Tab-separated table of C-alpha atoms in Angstrom:
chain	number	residue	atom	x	y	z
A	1	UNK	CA	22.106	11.052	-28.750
A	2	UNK	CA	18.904	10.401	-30.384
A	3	UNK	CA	16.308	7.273	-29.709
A	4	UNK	CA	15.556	5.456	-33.035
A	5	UNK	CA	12.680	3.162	-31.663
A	6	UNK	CA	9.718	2.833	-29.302
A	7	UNK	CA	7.441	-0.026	-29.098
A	8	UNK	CA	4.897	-0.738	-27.041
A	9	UNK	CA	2.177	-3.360	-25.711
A	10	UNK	CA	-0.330	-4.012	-23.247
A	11	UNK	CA	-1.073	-7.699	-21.720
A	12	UNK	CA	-3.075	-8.859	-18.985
A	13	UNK	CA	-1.648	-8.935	-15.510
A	14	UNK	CA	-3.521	-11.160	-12.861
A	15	UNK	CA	-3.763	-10.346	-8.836
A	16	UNK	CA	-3.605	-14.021	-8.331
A	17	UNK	CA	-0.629	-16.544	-8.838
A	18	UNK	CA	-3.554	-17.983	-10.649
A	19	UNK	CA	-4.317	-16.113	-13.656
A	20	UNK	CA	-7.519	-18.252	-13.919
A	21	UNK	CA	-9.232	-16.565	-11.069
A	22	UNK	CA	-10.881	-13.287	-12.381
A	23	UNK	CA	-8.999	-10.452	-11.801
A	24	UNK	CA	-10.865	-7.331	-12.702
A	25	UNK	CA	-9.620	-7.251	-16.667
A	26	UNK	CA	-6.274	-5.657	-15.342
A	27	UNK	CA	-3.948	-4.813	-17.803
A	28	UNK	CA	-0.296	-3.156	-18.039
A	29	UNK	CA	1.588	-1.276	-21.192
A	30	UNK	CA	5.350	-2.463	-21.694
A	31	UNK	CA	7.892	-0.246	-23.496
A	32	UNK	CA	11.118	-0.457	-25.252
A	33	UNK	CA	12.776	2.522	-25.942
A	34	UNK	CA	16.026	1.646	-28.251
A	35	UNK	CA	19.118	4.635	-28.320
A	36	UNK	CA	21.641	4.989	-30.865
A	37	UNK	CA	23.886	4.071	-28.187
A	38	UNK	CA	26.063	0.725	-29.017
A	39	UNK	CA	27.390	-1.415	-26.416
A	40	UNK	CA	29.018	-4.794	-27.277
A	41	UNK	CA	27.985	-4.280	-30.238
A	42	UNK	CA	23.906	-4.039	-30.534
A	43	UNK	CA	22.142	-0.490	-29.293
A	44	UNK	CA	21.348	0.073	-25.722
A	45	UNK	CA	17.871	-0.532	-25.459
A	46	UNK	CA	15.398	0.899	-21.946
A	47	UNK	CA	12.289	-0.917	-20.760
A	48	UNK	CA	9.569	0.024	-18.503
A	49	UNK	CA	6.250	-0.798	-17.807
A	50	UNK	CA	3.233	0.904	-16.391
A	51	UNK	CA	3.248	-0.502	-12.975
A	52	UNK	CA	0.323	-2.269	-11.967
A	53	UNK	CA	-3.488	-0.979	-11.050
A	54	UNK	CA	-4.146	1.331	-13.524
A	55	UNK	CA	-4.554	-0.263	-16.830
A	56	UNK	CA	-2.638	-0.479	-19.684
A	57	UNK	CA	-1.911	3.395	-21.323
A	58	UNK	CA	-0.425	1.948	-24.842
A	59	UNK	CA	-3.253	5.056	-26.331
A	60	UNK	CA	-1.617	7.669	-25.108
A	61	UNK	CA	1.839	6.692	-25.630
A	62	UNK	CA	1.477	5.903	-29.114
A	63	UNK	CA	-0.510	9.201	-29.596
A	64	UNK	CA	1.262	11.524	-27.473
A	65	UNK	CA	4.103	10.944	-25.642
A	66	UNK	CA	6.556	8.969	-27.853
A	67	UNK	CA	6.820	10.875	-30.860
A	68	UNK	CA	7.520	13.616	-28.751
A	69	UNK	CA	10.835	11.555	-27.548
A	70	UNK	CA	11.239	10.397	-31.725
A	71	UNK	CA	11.435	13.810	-32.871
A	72	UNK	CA	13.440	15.461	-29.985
A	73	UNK	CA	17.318	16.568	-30.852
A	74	UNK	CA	20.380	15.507	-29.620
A	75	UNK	CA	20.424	18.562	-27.624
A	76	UNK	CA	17.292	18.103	-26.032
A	77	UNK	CA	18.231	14.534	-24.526
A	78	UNK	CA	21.649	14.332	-24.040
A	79	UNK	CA	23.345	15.106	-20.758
A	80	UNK	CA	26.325	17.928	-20.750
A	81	UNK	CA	28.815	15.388	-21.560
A	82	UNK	CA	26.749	14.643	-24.930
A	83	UNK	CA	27.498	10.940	-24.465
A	84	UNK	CA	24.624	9.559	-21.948
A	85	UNK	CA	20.788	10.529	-22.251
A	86	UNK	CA	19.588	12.374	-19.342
A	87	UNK	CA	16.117	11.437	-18.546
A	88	UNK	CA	15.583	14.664	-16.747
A	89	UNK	CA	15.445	16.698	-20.125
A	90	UNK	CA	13.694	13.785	-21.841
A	91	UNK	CA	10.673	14.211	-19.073
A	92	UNK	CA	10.572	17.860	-20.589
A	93	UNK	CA	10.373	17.119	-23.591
A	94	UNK	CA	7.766	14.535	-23.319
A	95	UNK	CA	5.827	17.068	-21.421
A	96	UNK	CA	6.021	19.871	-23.509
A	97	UNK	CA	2.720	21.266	-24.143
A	98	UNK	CA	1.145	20.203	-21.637
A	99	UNK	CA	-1.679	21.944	-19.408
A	100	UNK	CA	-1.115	22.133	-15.467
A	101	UNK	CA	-3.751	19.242	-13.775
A	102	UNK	CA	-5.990	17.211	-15.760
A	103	UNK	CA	-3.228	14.480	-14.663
A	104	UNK	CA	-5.783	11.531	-15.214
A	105	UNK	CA	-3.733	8.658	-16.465
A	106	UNK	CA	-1.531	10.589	-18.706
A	107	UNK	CA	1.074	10.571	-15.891
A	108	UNK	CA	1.134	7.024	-15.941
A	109	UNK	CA	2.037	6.827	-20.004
A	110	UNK	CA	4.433	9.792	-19.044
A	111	UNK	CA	6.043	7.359	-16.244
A	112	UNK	CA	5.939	3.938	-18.108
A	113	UNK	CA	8.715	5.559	-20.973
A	114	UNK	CA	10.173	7.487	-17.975
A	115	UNK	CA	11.160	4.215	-16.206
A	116	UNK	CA	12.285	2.696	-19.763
A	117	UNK	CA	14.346	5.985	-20.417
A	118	UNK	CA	15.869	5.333	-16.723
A	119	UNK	CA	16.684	1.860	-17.515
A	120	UNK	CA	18.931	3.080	-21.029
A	121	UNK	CA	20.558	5.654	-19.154
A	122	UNK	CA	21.991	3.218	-16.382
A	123	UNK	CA	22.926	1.044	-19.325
A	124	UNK	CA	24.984	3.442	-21.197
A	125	UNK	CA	26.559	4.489	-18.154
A	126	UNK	CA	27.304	0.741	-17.028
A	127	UNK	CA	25.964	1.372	-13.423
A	128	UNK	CA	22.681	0.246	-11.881
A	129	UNK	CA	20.124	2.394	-11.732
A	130	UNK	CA	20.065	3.353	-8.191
A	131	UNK	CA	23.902	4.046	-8.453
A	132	UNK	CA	23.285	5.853	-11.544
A	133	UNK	CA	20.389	7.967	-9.836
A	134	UNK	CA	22.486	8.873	-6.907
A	135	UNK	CA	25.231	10.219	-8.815
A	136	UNK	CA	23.076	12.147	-10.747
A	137	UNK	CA	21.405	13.833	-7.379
A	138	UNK	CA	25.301	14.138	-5.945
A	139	UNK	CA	23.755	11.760	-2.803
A	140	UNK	CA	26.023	8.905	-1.425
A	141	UNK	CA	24.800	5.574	-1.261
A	142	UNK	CA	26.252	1.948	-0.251
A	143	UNK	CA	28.275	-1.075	-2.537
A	144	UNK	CA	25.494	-3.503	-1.815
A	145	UNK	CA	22.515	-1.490	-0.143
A	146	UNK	CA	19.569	-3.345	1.627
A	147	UNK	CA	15.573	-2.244	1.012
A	148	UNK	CA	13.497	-3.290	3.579
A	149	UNK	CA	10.213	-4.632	1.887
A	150	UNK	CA	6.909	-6.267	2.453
A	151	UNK	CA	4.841	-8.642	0.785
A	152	UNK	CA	1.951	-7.686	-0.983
A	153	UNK	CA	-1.238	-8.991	-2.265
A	154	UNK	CA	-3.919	-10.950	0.007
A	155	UNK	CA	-6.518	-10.322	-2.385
A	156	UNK	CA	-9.997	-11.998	-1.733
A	157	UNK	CA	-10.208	-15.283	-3.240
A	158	UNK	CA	-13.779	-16.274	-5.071
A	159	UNK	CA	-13.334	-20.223	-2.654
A	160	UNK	CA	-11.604	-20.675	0.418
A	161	UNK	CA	-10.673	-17.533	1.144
A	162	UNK	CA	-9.286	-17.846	4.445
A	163	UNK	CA	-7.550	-21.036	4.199
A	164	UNK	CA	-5.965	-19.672	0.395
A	165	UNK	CA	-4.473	-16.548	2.081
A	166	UNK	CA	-3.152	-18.099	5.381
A	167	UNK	CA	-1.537	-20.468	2.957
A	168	UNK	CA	-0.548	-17.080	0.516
A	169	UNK	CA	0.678	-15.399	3.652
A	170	UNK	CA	2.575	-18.571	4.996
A	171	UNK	CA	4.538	-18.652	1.587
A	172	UNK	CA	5.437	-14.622	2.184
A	173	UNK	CA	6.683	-15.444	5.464
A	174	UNK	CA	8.995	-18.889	4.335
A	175	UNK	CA	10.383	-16.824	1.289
A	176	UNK	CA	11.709	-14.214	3.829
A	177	UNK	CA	9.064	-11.653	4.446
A	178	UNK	CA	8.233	-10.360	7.759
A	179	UNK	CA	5.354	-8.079	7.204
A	180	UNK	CA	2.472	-8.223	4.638
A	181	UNK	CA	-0.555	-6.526	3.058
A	182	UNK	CA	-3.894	-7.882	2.725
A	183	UNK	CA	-6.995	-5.704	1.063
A	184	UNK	CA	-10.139	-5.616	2.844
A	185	UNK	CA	-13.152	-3.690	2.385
A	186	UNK	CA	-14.938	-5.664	-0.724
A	187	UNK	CA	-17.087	-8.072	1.922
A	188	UNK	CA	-18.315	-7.196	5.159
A	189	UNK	CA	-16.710	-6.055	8.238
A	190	UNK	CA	-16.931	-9.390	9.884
A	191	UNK	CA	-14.987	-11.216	7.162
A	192	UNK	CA	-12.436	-8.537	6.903
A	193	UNK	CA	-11.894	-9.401	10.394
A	194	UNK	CA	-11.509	-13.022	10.187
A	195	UNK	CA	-9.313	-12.537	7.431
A	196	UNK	CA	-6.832	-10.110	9.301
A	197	UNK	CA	-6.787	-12.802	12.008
A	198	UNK	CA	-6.021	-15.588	9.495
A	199	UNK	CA	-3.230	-13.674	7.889
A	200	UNK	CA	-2.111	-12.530	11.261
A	201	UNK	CA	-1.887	-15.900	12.575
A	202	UNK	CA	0.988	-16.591	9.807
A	203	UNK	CA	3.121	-13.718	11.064
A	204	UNK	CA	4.642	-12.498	14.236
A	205	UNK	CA	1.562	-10.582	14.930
A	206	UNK	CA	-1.076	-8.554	13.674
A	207	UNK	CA	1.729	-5.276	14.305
A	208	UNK	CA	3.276	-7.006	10.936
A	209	UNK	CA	0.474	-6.816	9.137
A	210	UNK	CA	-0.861	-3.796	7.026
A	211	UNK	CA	-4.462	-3.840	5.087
A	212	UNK	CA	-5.056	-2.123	2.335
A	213	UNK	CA	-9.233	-0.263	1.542
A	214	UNK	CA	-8.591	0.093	-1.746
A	215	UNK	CA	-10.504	3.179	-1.261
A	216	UNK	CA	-13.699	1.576	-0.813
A	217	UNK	CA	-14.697	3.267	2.568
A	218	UNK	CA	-17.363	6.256	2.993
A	219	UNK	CA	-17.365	7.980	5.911
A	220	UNK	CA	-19.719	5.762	8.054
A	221	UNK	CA	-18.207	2.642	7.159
A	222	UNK	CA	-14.903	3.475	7.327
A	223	UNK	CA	-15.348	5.054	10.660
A	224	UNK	CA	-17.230	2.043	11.992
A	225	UNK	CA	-13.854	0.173	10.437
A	226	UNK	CA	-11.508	2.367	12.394
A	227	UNK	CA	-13.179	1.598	15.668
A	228	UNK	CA	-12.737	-2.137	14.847
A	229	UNK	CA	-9.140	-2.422	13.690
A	230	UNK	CA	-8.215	0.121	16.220
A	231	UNK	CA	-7.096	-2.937	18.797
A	232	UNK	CA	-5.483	-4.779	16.341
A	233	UNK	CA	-2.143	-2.409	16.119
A	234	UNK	CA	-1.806	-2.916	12.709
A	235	UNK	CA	1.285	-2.070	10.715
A	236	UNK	CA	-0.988	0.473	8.800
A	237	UNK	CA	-4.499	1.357	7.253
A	238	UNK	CA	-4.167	2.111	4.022
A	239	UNK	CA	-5.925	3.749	1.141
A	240	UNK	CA	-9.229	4.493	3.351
A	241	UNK	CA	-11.692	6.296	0.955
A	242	UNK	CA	-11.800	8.595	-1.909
A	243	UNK	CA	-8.414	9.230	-2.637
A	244	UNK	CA	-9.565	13.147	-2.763
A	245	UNK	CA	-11.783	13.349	-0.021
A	246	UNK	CA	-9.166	14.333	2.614
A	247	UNK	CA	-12.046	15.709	4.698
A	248	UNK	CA	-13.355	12.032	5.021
A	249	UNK	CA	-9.828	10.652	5.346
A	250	UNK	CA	-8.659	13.237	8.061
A	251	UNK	CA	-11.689	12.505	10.137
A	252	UNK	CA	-11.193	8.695	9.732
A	253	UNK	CA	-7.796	8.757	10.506
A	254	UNK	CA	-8.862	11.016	13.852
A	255	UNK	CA	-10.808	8.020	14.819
A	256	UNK	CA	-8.373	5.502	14.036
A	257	UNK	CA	-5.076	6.724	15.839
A	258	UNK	CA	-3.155	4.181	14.203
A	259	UNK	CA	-0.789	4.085	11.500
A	260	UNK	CA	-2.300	5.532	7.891
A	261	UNK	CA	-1.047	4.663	4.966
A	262	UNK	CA	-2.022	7.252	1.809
A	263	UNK	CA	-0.889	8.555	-1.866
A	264	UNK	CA	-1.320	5.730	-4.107
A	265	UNK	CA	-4.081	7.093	-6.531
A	266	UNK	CA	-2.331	10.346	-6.051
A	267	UNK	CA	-0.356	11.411	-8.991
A	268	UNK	CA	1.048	14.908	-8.865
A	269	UNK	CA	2.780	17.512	-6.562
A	270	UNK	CA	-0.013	19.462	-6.461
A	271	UNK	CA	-1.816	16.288	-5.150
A	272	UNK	CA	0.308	15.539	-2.532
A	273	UNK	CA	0.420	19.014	-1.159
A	274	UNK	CA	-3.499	18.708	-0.342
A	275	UNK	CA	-2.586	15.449	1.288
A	276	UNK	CA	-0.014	17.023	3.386
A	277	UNK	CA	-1.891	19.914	4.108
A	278	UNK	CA	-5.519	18.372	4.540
A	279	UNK	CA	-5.384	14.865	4.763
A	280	UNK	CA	-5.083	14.405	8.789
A	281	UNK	CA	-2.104	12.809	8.835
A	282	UNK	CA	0.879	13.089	10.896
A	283	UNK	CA	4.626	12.597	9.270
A	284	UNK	CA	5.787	11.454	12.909
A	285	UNK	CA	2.666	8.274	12.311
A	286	UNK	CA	1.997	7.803	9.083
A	287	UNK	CA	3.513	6.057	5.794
A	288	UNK	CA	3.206	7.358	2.263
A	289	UNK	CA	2.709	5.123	-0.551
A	290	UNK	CA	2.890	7.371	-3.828
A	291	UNK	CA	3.717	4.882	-6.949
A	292	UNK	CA	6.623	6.396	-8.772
A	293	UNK	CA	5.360	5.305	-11.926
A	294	UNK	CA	2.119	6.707	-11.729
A	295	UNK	CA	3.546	10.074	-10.600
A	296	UNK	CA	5.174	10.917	-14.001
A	297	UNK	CA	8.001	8.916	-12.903
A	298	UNK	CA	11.031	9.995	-11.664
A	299	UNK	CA	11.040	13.576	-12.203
A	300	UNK	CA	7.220	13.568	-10.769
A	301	UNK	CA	8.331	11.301	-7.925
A	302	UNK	CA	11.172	13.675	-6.402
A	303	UNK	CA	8.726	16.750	-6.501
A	304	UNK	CA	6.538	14.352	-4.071
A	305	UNK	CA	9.094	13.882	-2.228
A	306	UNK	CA	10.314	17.513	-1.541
A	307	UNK	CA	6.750	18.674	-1.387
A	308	UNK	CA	6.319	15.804	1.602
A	309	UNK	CA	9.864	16.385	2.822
A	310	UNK	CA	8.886	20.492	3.078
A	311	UNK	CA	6.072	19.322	4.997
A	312	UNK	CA	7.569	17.752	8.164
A	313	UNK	CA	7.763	14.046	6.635
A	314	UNK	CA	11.263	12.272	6.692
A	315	UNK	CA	12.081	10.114	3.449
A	316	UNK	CA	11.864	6.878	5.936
A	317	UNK	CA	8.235	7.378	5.331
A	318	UNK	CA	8.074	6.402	1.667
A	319	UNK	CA	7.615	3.226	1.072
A	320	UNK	CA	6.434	3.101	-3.012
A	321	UNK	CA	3.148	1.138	-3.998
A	322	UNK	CA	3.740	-1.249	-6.788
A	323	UNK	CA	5.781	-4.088	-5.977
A	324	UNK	CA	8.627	-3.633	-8.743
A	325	UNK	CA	12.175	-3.773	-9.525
A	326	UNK	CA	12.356	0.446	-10.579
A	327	UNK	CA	11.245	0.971	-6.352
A	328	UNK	CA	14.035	-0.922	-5.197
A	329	UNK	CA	15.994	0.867	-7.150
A	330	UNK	CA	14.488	4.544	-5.895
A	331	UNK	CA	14.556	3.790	-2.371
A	332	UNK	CA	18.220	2.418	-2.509
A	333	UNK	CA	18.935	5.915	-4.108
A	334	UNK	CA	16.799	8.267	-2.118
A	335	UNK	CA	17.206	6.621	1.016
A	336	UNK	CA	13.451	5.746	1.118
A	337	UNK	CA	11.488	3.762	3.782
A	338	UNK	CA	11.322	0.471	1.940
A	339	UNK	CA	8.581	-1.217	-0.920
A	340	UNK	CA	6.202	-3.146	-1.675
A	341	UNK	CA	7.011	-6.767	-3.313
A	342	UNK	CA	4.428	-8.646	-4.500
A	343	UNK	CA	5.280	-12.257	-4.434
A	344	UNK	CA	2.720	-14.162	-6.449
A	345	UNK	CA	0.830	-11.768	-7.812
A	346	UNK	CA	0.753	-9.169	-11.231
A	347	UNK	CA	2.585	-12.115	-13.423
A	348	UNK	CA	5.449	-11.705	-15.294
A	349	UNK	CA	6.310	-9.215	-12.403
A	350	UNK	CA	6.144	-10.939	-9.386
A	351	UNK	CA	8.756	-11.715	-7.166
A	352	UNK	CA	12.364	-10.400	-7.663
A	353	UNK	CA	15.423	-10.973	-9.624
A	354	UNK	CA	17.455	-14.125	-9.884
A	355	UNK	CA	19.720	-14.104	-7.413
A	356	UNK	CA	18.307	-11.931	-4.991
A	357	UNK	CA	16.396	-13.319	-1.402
A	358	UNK	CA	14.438	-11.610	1.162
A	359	UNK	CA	16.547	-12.327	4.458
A	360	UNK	CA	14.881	-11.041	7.460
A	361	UNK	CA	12.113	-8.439	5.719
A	362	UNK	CA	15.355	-6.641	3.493
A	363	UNK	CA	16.753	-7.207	0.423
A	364	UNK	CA	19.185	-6.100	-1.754
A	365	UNK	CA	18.956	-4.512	-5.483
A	366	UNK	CA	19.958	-5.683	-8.885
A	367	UNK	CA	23.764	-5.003	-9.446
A	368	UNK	CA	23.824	-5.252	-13.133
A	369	UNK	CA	23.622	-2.227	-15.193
A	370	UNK	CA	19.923	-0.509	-15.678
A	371	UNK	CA	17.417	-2.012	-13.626
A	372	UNK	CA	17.654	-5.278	-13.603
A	373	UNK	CA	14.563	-7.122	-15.844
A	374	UNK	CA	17.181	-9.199	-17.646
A	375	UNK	CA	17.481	-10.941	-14.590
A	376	UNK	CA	13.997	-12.205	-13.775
A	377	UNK	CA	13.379	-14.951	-16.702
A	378	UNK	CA	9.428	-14.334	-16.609
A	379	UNK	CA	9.769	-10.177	-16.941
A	380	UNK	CA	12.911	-10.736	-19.626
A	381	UNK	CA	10.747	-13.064	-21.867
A	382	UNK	CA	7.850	-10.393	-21.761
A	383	UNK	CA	9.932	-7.608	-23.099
A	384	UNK	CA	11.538	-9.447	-25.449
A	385	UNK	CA	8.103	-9.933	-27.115
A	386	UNK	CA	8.475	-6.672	-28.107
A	387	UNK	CA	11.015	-7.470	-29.992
């Protein structure tokens, strides 16, 4: 059980549906990690990418983290059987070495050939990934589970902002969505407020509706937010200030009373146990929105989760940042909360697979073996570059 090949690129991915608007530069690494598997007679080939927010990591894989898979044995990637890969012992070897902290982006290098090495395993196995997954973990899990979702996105727009994201929110709600996410926080408090009553309007109410800080608040400001979106009984506040000021946060969140949303430029256990213990939150309240990829992937992700879980917080509470296919996949298998879709935006990713609708705020999960990215024309045609 060995892997031959990886190869790796980073493109531009766009917040807007419009990938002439300026977007900030944002980038994303894809990977292909190729077996010596054969099926049907070509090897089994994984493929990940590095979510979306935190630039492209194509450096560090490259450098560090794939030769480490190139070089590693059959015994230090197979599975007991010797006839699958086991991404478990592949995340060990692609950590070997390393120092505790200093997690940076390196987890998010560390999670883009995680997800890839996810993907191959299904494959060989036959079995989607969140099947796959389950066995692996010995947890149960339905013929044709359904993920509860929300649409994300409802970034600012540089021209008619308010009329482009009622029209952006409208779209959510006719493809099937019932809640969605807008940011707020890069204009002034006045205009984040008509905005959350423009995107409100679209949807059943303002309760449907989360907004999103992008970390933007300090303590004054965000306060003087809290006290203004405390009538509006939003589905959540999210991503407040500093992701690792927890003394700002916990205050904020004091004020707010609402629902708080938190973990997304978290990236390790460690991390999350500071959150638990000092962020103000409350696991009866509040929703956690750690991006799997980002957190080392899988193997990073479940320490999250029983560092949360050994906190007070049920898995309903999860609901992963990022908007992909690999979530769906995670919170069919772990019995998560629900994700994050993101319609329009972060191109070739957006949307879902072929064949799969949003009925009602749920949807169901890829049933073909790995995770799925053959099945959305736009994400299959990026990979393939690769090729």
């Amino acid at each position: 059980m060995r892997i031959t090949a990886i190869r790796e690129c980073t493109i531009p991915v766009s917040r807007y549906s419009d990938p002439a608007i300026a977007s900030g530069g944002l980038t994303t690494s894809l990977v292909a990690v190729t077996t010596d598997v054969v099926r049907n007679g070509k090897p089994v080939v994984g493929y990940g990418y590095a979510s979306i927010g935190r630039f492209g990591q194509g450096g560090l894989i490259r450098e560090r983290f794939a030769p480490r898979l190139l070089i590693a044995t059959d015994r230090d990637l197979a599975d007991d059987s010797g006839t699958n890969l086991d991404p478990l012992r592949a995340w060990n070897v692609m950590m070997a070495g390393e120092k505790p902290g200093g997690h940076g982006e390196r987890c998010v290098a560390v999670g883009t050939l995680d997800m890839a090495l996810w993907d191959a395993a299904a494959k060989i196995a036959g079995l989607p990934l969140y099947r796959f997954l389950a066995e692996k973990l010995g947890r149960e899990v339905p013929d044709a589970p359904r993920v509860a979702v929300y649409a994300g996105g409802g970034y600012r727009y540089p021209n008619d902002d308010l009329t482009r994201l009622s029209d952006e929110i409208r779209r959510c709600v006719d493809l099937g969505f019932t809640h969605a996410k807008i940011k707020i926080a890069s204009d002034p408090l006045d205009q984040d407020l008509r905005r959350i009553d423009a995107a409100a309007r679209q949807l059943t109410s303002a309760g449907h509706l989360a907004v999103d800080a992008m970390n933007r608040f300090d303590l004054e400001s965000g306060l003087t937010a809290a006290r203004a979106l405390a009538g509006y009984r939003l589905h959540w506040f999210e991503d407040i200030c500093d992701p690792l000021d927890f003394a700002t946060q916990a205050e904020i969140a004091s004020a707010y009373g609402g629902a708080i949303a938190a973990g997304e430029a978290l990236f390790s256990y460690a991390e999350a146990a500071l959150l638990a213990r000092h962020g103000g939150l409350s696991p009866s309240r509040d929703v956690l929105v750690f991006d799997p990829v980002h957190c080392y992937g899988v193997s990073g992700y479940l320490r999250i989760v029983e560092t949360m879980t050994a906190a007070g917080w049920a898995r309903g509470a999860f609901w992963p940042h990022g908007g992909h296919l690999f979530s769906l996949h995670l919170c069919a298998a772990l019995g998560l909360g629900g994700a994050e879709v993101t319609p329009f935006a972060f191109a070739p990713f957006a949307g879902l697979a072929d064949g799969l609708q949003v009925v009602q705020g749920q949807t169901g999960v890829p049933q073909g073996p790995g995770i799925g990215f053959e099945a959305n024309p736009a994400i299959w045609r990026a990979f393939q570059a690769l090729h």
